[in-house]
Amino acid sequence: MVCQEEQLLVEKVCELYEQISSLESLKPSKNVDMLFTQLVLTCMPPSPIDVSTLNKNVQEIRSKLIRLCGVAEGHLESHYSTILGSYDNPLDHLHIFPYYNNYLKLGLLEFNILNQHITNVPNKIAFVGSGPLPLTSIVLASNHLLSTTFHNYDIDHLANSYAQNLVIRDPDLSNRMVFHTNDILNVSHELEEYEVVYLAALVGMDKESKIHVIDHLAKYMAPSAILMLRSAHGARAFLYPVVEPCDLKGFEFLSVFHPMDEVINSVVIARKYPMPITSSLDQDIGSMILPNKCSEVQVFNNPLINHGSMIEELTVDEQHS
């Protein structure tokens, strides 16, 4: 029964991929909105599917679909950022963005998760891949971290221009939202300044690129700094890349939270090891600990954060520590 359900799911996703990939443009339009809404609704329900076990053809379709989703998401954010920027006070009108409520929920979720692993309010947070509509930074800065400065990194100058226009007239956020146009792989020692670094879901849209960015952050982030990443679980992995605990070399994997509602992204939290690991020890860790981080993961409901609307995973050795 499960196999049949998974087969029907894969067939539907592949059918939608064919329709989406044939579109002339992925900019917001009635047809584009309809197809991506169908795709999200198809992938949203909880599913036991493991995308890593799919055949090569479906794996290729998934990779291409994630890239198409990234392009469409960029167009959607640019479209609404332009509209919002036309208002005298754009921050008063954020609700016109159709997924704003999801960002409110995700911001609260990530704030609660972060609070479990820090003792002091961060002075500086970096958000990598902030885009033209940096709602995570805005929601956290406005509702949860009221004294923290947010440094937003994006490779696209135009995206940063749109984003800055949203906060430039706000007396508070204009001083606490900083925008940097740079490839994060070209940012090195500045990363030591941040107690927390967020990595957007679509920075590194394939496994190799994602791990390359994570390795770079592991090299330059401050010891014991927190890394928060977006991932995906089940059928939602057709929409976003998956980050596994074993991808986090140089970091202590803390936990991963899988929302079960309309918030699509899973949230992974890790901490950079407080001191460099020697090469010999690193080899031992690679052979002894990391396989556990990837394979011996237990799942349980976490009533403290979202009253059963998500599942939380911790590694076995952490639950017994």
CSV table of C-alpha atoms in Angstrom, one decimal:
chain,number,residue,atom,x,y,z
A,1,MET,CA,0.0,0.0,0.0
A,2,VAL,CA,2.8,2.4,1.0
A,3,CYS,CA,4.7,1.5,-2.2
A,4,GLN,CA,1.7,2.2,-4.3
A,5,GLU,CA,1.1,5.6,-2.6
A,6,GLU,CA,4.7,6.5,-3.1
A,7,GLN,CA,4.5,5.5,-6.8
A,8,LEU,CA,1.4,7.7,-7.3
A,9,LEU,CA,3.2,10.6,-5.5
A,10,VAL,CA,6.3,10.3,-7.7
A,11,GLU,CA,4.2,10.1,-10.9
A,12,LYS,CA,2.3,13.2,-9.9
A,13,VAL,CA,5.5,15.1,-9.1
A,14,CYS,CA,7.0,14.1,-12.4
A,15,GLU,CA,3.9,15.1,-14.2
A,16,LEU,CA,4.0,18.5,-12.6
A,17,TYR,CA,7.7,18.8,-13.4
A,18,GLU,CA,7.0,18.3,-17.1
A,19,GLN,CA,4.4,21.0,-17.0
A,20,ILE,CA,6.5,23.5,-15.0
A,21,SER,CA,9.6,22.9,-17.1
A,22,SER,CA,7.7,23.7,-20.3
A,23,LEU,CA,6.7,27.1,-19.1
A,24,GLU,CA,8.2,30.0,-20.9
A,25,SER,CA,8.6,32.0,-17.7
A,26,LEU,CA,8.5,31.3,-14.0
A,27,LYS,CA,7.5,34.8,-13.1
A,28,PRO,CA,4.2,35.1,-11.1
A,29,SER,CA,1.2,34.5,-13.3
A,30,LYS,CA,-2.0,32.6,-13.0
A,31,ASN,CA,-0.6,29.4,-14.6
A,32,VAL,CA,2.7,29.5,-12.7
A,33,ASP,CA,0.9,30.1,-9.4
A,34,MET,CA,-1.5,27.2,-10.1
A,35,LEU,CA,1.2,24.7,-11.0
A,36,PHE,CA,3.4,25.5,-8.0
A,37,THR,CA,0.4,25.5,-5.7
A,38,GLN,CA,-0.4,22.0,-7.0
A,39,LEU,CA,3.2,20.9,-6.5
A,40,VAL,CA,3.3,22.2,-2.9
A,41,LEU,CA,0.0,20.6,-2.0
A,42,THR,CA,1.2,17.3,-3.5
A,43,CYS,CA,4.4,17.3,-1.5
A,44,MET,CA,3.1,18.8,1.8
A,45,PRO,CA,1.3,15.8,3.4
A,46,PRO,CA,3.5,13.7,5.7
A,47,SER,CA,5.1,10.9,3.7
A,48,PRO,CA,7.5,8.1,4.5
A,49,ILE,CA,9.2,8.4,1.1
A,50,ASP,CA,13.0,8.6,1.1
A,51,VAL,CA,14.1,10.5,-2.0
A,52,SER,CA,17.6,9.1,-1.8
A,53,THR,CA,16.3,5.7,-2.7
A,54,LEU,CA,14.6,6.8,-5.9
A,55,ASN,CA,15.9,5.7,-9.3
A,56,LYS,CA,18.4,7.9,-11.2
A,57,ASN,CA,15.8,9.4,-13.6
A,58,VAL,CA,13.6,10.6,-10.7
A,59,GLN,CA,16.7,11.8,-8.9
A,60,GLU,CA,17.6,14.0,-11.9
A,61,ILE,CA,14.0,15.3,-12.1
A,62,ARG,CA,14.1,16.1,-8.4
A,63,SER,CA,17.4,18.1,-8.8
A,64,LYS,CA,16.0,20.0,-11.8
A,65,LEU,CA,12.7,20.7,-9.9
A,66,ILE,CA,14.5,22.1,-6.9
A,67,ARG,CA,16.3,24.5,-9.2
A,68,LEU,CA,13.0,25.5,-10.9
A,69,CYS,CA,11.5,26.1,-7.5
A,70,GLY,CA,14.4,28.3,-6.6
A,71,VAL,CA,14.0,30.4,-9.7
A,72,ALA,CA,10.3,30.7,-9.2
A,73,GLU,CA,10.7,31.6,-5.5
A,74,GLY,CA,13.2,34.3,-6.5
A,75,HIS,CA,10.8,35.8,-9.0
A,76,LEU,CA,7.9,35.7,-6.5
A,77,GLU,CA,10.0,37.4,-3.8
A,78,SER,CA,11.2,40.1,-6.2
A,79,HIS,CA,7.6,40.7,-7.4
A,80,TYR,CA,6.3,41.2,-3.9
A,81,SER,CA,9.3,43.1,-2.7
A,82,THR,CA,8.8,45.6,-5.6
A,83,ILE,CA,5.1,46.0,-4.6
A,84,LEU,CA,6.0,46.4,-0.9
A,85,GLY,CA,8.7,48.9,-1.7
A,86,SER,CA,6.1,51.2,-3.3
A,87,TYR,CA,4.5,51.8,0.1
A,88,ASP,CA,5.5,54.6,2.5
A,89,ASN,CA,6.1,52.0,5.2
A,90,PRO,CA,6.6,48.6,3.6
A,91,LEU,CA,6.8,46.8,6.9
A,92,ASP,CA,3.1,47.7,7.6
A,93,HIS,CA,2.0,45.7,4.5
A,94,LEU,CA,4.0,42.5,4.7
A,95,HIS,CA,0.8,40.5,5.0
A,96,ILE,CA,0.1,40.9,1.3
A,97,PHE,CA,2.9,38.4,0.6
A,98,PRO,CA,0.9,35.1,0.4
A,99,TYR,CA,3.3,33.1,2.6
A,100,TYR,CA,3.8,35.7,5.2
A,101,ASN,CA,2.0,33.7,7.9
A,102,ASN,CA,4.3,30.8,7.2
A,103,TYR,CA,7.3,33.0,7.9
A,104,LEU,CA,5.7,34.1,11.2
A,105,LYS,CA,5.3,30.5,12.2
A,106,LEU,CA,8.8,29.6,11.0
A,107,GLY,CA,10.3,32.6,12.8
A,108,LEU,CA,8.7,31.6,16.1
A,109,LEU,CA,9.8,28.0,15.6
A,110,GLU,CA,13.4,28.9,14.9
A,111,PHE,CA,13.5,31.4,17.8
A,112,ASN,CA,12.3,28.7,20.2
A,113,ILE,CA,14.8,26.2,18.9
A,114,LEU,CA,17.6,28.7,19.1
A,115,ASN,CA,16.7,29.6,22.7
A,116,GLN,CA,17.2,26.0,23.7
A,117,HIS,CA,20.9,26.1,22.7
A,118,ILE,CA,22.0,29.7,23.7
A,119,THR,CA,22.5,31.4,27.0
A,120,ASN,CA,22.7,35.0,25.8
A,121,VAL,CA,20.8,37.0,23.2
A,122,PRO,CA,23.0,37.2,20.1
A,123,ASN,CA,24.5,40.5,19.3
A,124,LYS,CA,25.1,39.7,15.6
A,125,ILE,CA,23.4,37.1,13.3
A,126,ALA,CA,24.3,36.4,9.7
A,127,PHE,CA,21.7,35.2,7.3
A,128,VAL,CA,23.2,33.7,4.1
A,129,GLY,CA,21.0,33.9,1.1
A,130,SER,CA,18.6,36.5,2.3
A,131,GLY,CA,17.2,37.4,-1.1
A,132,PRO,CA,15.0,40.4,-2.1
A,133,LEU,CA,12.4,39.7,0.6
A,134,PRO,CA,14.3,38.9,3.8
A,135,LEU,CA,11.3,37.9,5.9
A,136,THR,CA,13.2,35.6,8.3
A,137,SER,CA,15.5,38.4,9.3
A,138,ILE,CA,12.6,40.9,9.5
A,139,VAL,CA,10.4,38.6,11.6
A,140,LEU,CA,13.1,37.7,14.0
A,141,ALA,CA,14.3,41.3,14.3
A,142,SER,CA,10.8,42.7,14.8
A,143,ASN,CA,9.2,40.1,17.0
A,144,HIS,CA,11.9,38.0,18.8
A,145,LEU,CA,15.4,39.4,18.8
A,146,LEU,CA,14.8,43.1,19.4
A,147,SER,CA,18.3,44.2,20.0
A,148,THR,CA,20.2,41.9,17.6
A,149,THR,CA,21.8,43.2,14.4
A,150,PHE,CA,21.2,41.1,11.3
A,151,HIS,CA,23.8,40.9,8.6
A,152,ASN,CA,22.2,39.7,5.4
A,153,TYR,CA,24.3,38.2,2.7
A,154,ASP,CA,23.2,37.7,-0.9
A,155,ILE,CA,25.2,37.3,-4.1
A,156,ASP,CA,22.7,39.5,-6.1
A,157,HIS,CA,23.1,43.2,-5.8
A,158,LEU,CA,19.6,43.9,-7.1
A,159,ALA,CA,18.1,41.5,-4.5
A,160,ASN,CA,19.9,43.4,-1.7
A,161,SER,CA,18.7,46.7,-3.2
A,162,TYR,CA,15.0,45.5,-3.1
A,163,ALA,CA,15.5,44.2,0.5
A,164,GLN,CA,17.1,47.4,1.8
A,165,ASN,CA,14.3,49.4,0.4
A,166,LEU,CA,11.9,47.6,2.7
A,167,VAL,CA,13.6,48.7,5.9
A,168,ILE,CA,15.3,51.9,5.0
A,169,ARG,CA,12.4,54.1,6.3
A,170,ASP,CA,12.0,52.2,9.5
A,171,PRO,CA,13.9,53.9,12.4
A,172,ASP,CA,14.7,50.7,14.1
A,173,LEU,CA,15.4,48.1,11.5
A,174,SER,CA,17.2,50.5,9.2
A,175,ASN,CA,19.9,50.4,11.9
A,176,ARG,CA,19.8,46.7,12.7
A,177,MET,CA,19.5,45.2,9.2
A,178,VAL,CA,22.8,45.3,7.2
A,179,PHE,CA,23.1,44.1,3.6
A,180,HIS,CA,26.3,42.6,2.0
A,181,THR,CA,26.5,41.8,-1.7
A,182,ASN,CA,29.0,38.9,-1.7
A,183,ASP,CA,29.3,35.2,-2.4
A,184,ILE,CA,29.6,33.7,1.1
A,185,LEU,CA,32.5,31.6,-0.2
A,186,ASN,CA,34.4,34.9,-0.5
A,187,VAL,CA,33.6,35.8,3.1
A,188,SER,CA,36.2,34.5,5.6
A,189,HIS,CA,37.2,36.1,8.9
A,190,GLU,CA,34.1,38.3,9.1
A,191,LEU,CA,32.2,35.1,9.9
A,192,GLU,CA,33.9,35.0,13.2
A,193,GLU,CA,31.8,38.0,14.3
A,194,TYR,CA,28.5,36.1,14.3
A,195,GLU,CA,27.2,34.1,17.2
A,196,VAL,CA,24.6,32.6,14.9
A,197,VAL,CA,24.6,31.9,11.2
A,198,TYR,CA,21.5,31.0,9.2
A,199,LEU,CA,21.9,29.2,5.9
A,200,ALA,CA,18.9,29.6,3.5
A,201,ALA,CA,17.4,26.4,2.0
A,202,LEU,CA,18.4,27.4,-1.6
A,203,VAL,CA,22.0,28.3,-0.9
A,204,GLY,CA,23.7,25.2,-2.5
A,205,MET,CA,20.9,23.6,-4.4
A,206,ASP,CA,22.6,20.3,-4.8
A,207,LYS,CA,24.4,18.1,-2.2
A,208,GLU,CA,27.9,18.9,-3.4
A,209,SER,CA,27.3,22.7,-3.4
A,210,LYS,CA,25.6,22.6,0.0
A,211,ILE,CA,28.4,20.7,1.6
A,212,HIS,CA,31.0,23.0,0.1
A,213,VAL,CA,29.2,26.0,1.8
A,214,ILE,CA,28.9,24.2,5.1
A,215,ASP,CA,32.6,23.3,5.0
A,216,HIS,CA,33.5,26.9,4.4
A,217,LEU,CA,31.3,28.0,7.3
A,218,ALA,CA,33.0,25.3,9.5
A,219,LYS,CA,36.4,26.8,8.6
A,220,TYR,CA,35.6,30.4,9.5
A,221,MET,CA,32.8,30.6,12.0
A,222,ALA,CA,33.7,31.3,15.6
A,223,PRO,CA,34.2,28.3,17.9
A,224,SER,CA,30.9,27.3,19.5
A,225,ALA,CA,28.8,29.5,17.2
A,226,ILE,CA,25.4,28.2,16.1
A,227,LEU,CA,24.6,27.2,12.6
A,228,MET,CA,20.9,27.0,11.6
A,229,LEU,CA,20.0,25.4,8.3
A,230,ARG,CA,16.8,24.8,6.3
A,231,SER,CA,16.2,21.3,5.1
A,232,ALA,CA,13.3,19.1,4.0
A,233,HIS,CA,11.7,15.8,5.0
A,234,GLY,CA,9.7,13.2,3.1
A,235,ALA,CA,8.0,14.4,-0.1
A,236,ARG,CA,8.9,18.0,0.7
A,237,ALA,CA,12.4,17.0,-0.4
A,238,PHE,CA,11.1,17.4,-4.0
A,239,LEU,CA,11.0,21.1,-3.2
A,240,TYR,CA,14.2,21.8,-1.2
A,241,PRO,CA,17.6,20.1,-0.7
A,242,VAL,CA,18.0,17.8,2.3
A,243,VAL,CA,20.7,18.4,4.9
A,244,GLU,CA,21.8,15.3,6.7
A,245,PRO,CA,23.6,15.3,10.1
A,246,CYS,CA,26.6,13.7,8.4
A,247,ASP,CA,26.9,16.7,6.1
A,248,LEU,CA,27.9,18.9,9.0
A,249,LYS,CA,31.6,18.1,9.4
A,250,GLY,CA,33.1,20.5,11.8
A,251,PHE,CA,29.8,20.9,13.7
A,252,GLU,CA,28.1,19.1,16.5
A,253,PHE,CA,24.7,18.1,15.2
A,254,LEU,CA,22.1,19.1,17.9
A,255,SER,CA,18.7,18.3,16.4
A,256,VAL,CA,16.4,18.6,13.4
A,257,PHE,CA,12.7,19.6,13.5
A,258,HIS,CA,10.2,18.5,10.9
A,259,PRO,CA,7.1,20.7,10.8
A,260,MET,CA,3.9,18.8,9.9
A,261,ASP,CA,1.8,21.8,8.9
A,262,GLU,CA,2.1,24.3,6.0
A,263,VAL,CA,5.6,25.3,7.0
A,264,ILE,CA,7.6,23.4,4.4
A,265,ASN,CA,11.2,23.6,5.6
A,266,SER,CA,12.7,21.4,8.3
A,267,VAL,CA,15.1,23.2,10.7
A,268,VAL,CA,18.5,21.8,11.5
A,269,ILE,CA,20.6,23.2,14.3
A,270,ALA,CA,24.3,22.6,14.9
A,271,ARG,CA,27.1,24.0,16.9
A,272,LYS,CA,30.7,24.5,15.7
A,273,TYR,CA,33.1,22.5,17.6
A,274,PRO,CA,34.8,24.7,20.2
A,275,MET,CA,38.3,23.7,19.0
A,276,PRO,CA,39.8,22.3,15.8
A,277,ILE,CA,39.9,18.6,15.5
A,278,THR,CA,43.3,17.1,14.6
A,279,SER,CA,43.5,15.1,11.4
A,280,SER,CA,44.0,11.7,13.2
A,281,LEU,CA,41.1,12.4,15.5
A,282,ASP,CA,39.0,13.6,12.6
A,283,GLN,CA,39.6,10.3,10.9
A,284,ASP,CA,38.4,8.5,14.0
A,285,ILE,CA,35.3,10.7,14.2
A,286,GLY,CA,34.6,10.2,10.6
A,287,SER,CA,34.6,6.4,10.9
A,288,MET,CA,33.0,6.1,14.4
A,289,ILE,CA,30.6,9.0,15.1
A,290,LEU,CA,29.3,10.3,11.8
A,291,PRO,CA,27.7,7.1,10.6
A,292,ASN,CA,25.8,7.2,13.9
A,293,LYS,CA,24.7,10.7,13.2
A,294,CYS,CA,23.3,9.6,9.8
A,295,SER,CA,21.8,6.2,10.6
A,296,GLU,CA,21.0,6.0,14.3
A,297,VAL,CA,18.4,8.8,14.5
A,298,GLN,CA,15.3,8.4,16.6
A,299,VAL,CA,12.1,10.4,16.2
A,300,PHE,CA,9.7,11.6,18.8
A,301,ASN,CA,7.1,14.3,19.3
A,302,ASN,CA,8.3,17.5,21.0
A,303,PRO,CA,5.3,18.9,22.9
A,304,LEU,CA,7.3,22.0,24.2
A,305,ILE,CA,7.7,23.7,20.9
A,306,ASN,CA,4.7,23.0,18.6
A,307,HIS,CA,2.3,20.7,20.5
A,308,GLY,CA,2.7,17.7,18.1
A,309,SER,CA,2.7,19.6,14.9
A,310,MET,CA,6.3,18.6,14.2
A,311,ILE,CA,8.7,15.8,15.0
A,312,GLU,CA,12.1,16.3,16.5
A,313,GLU,CA,15.1,14.1,15.9
A,314,LEU,CA,18.1,13.7,18.1
A,315,THR,CA,21.0,11.3,17.8
A,316,VAL,CA,20.9,8.3,20.1
A,317,ASP,CA,24.1,9.3,21.9
A,318,GLU,CA,22.7,12.8,22.7
A,319,GLN,CA,19.5,11.4,24.1
A,320,HIS,CA,21.5,9.2,26.6
A,321,SER,CA,24.0,11.9,27.5
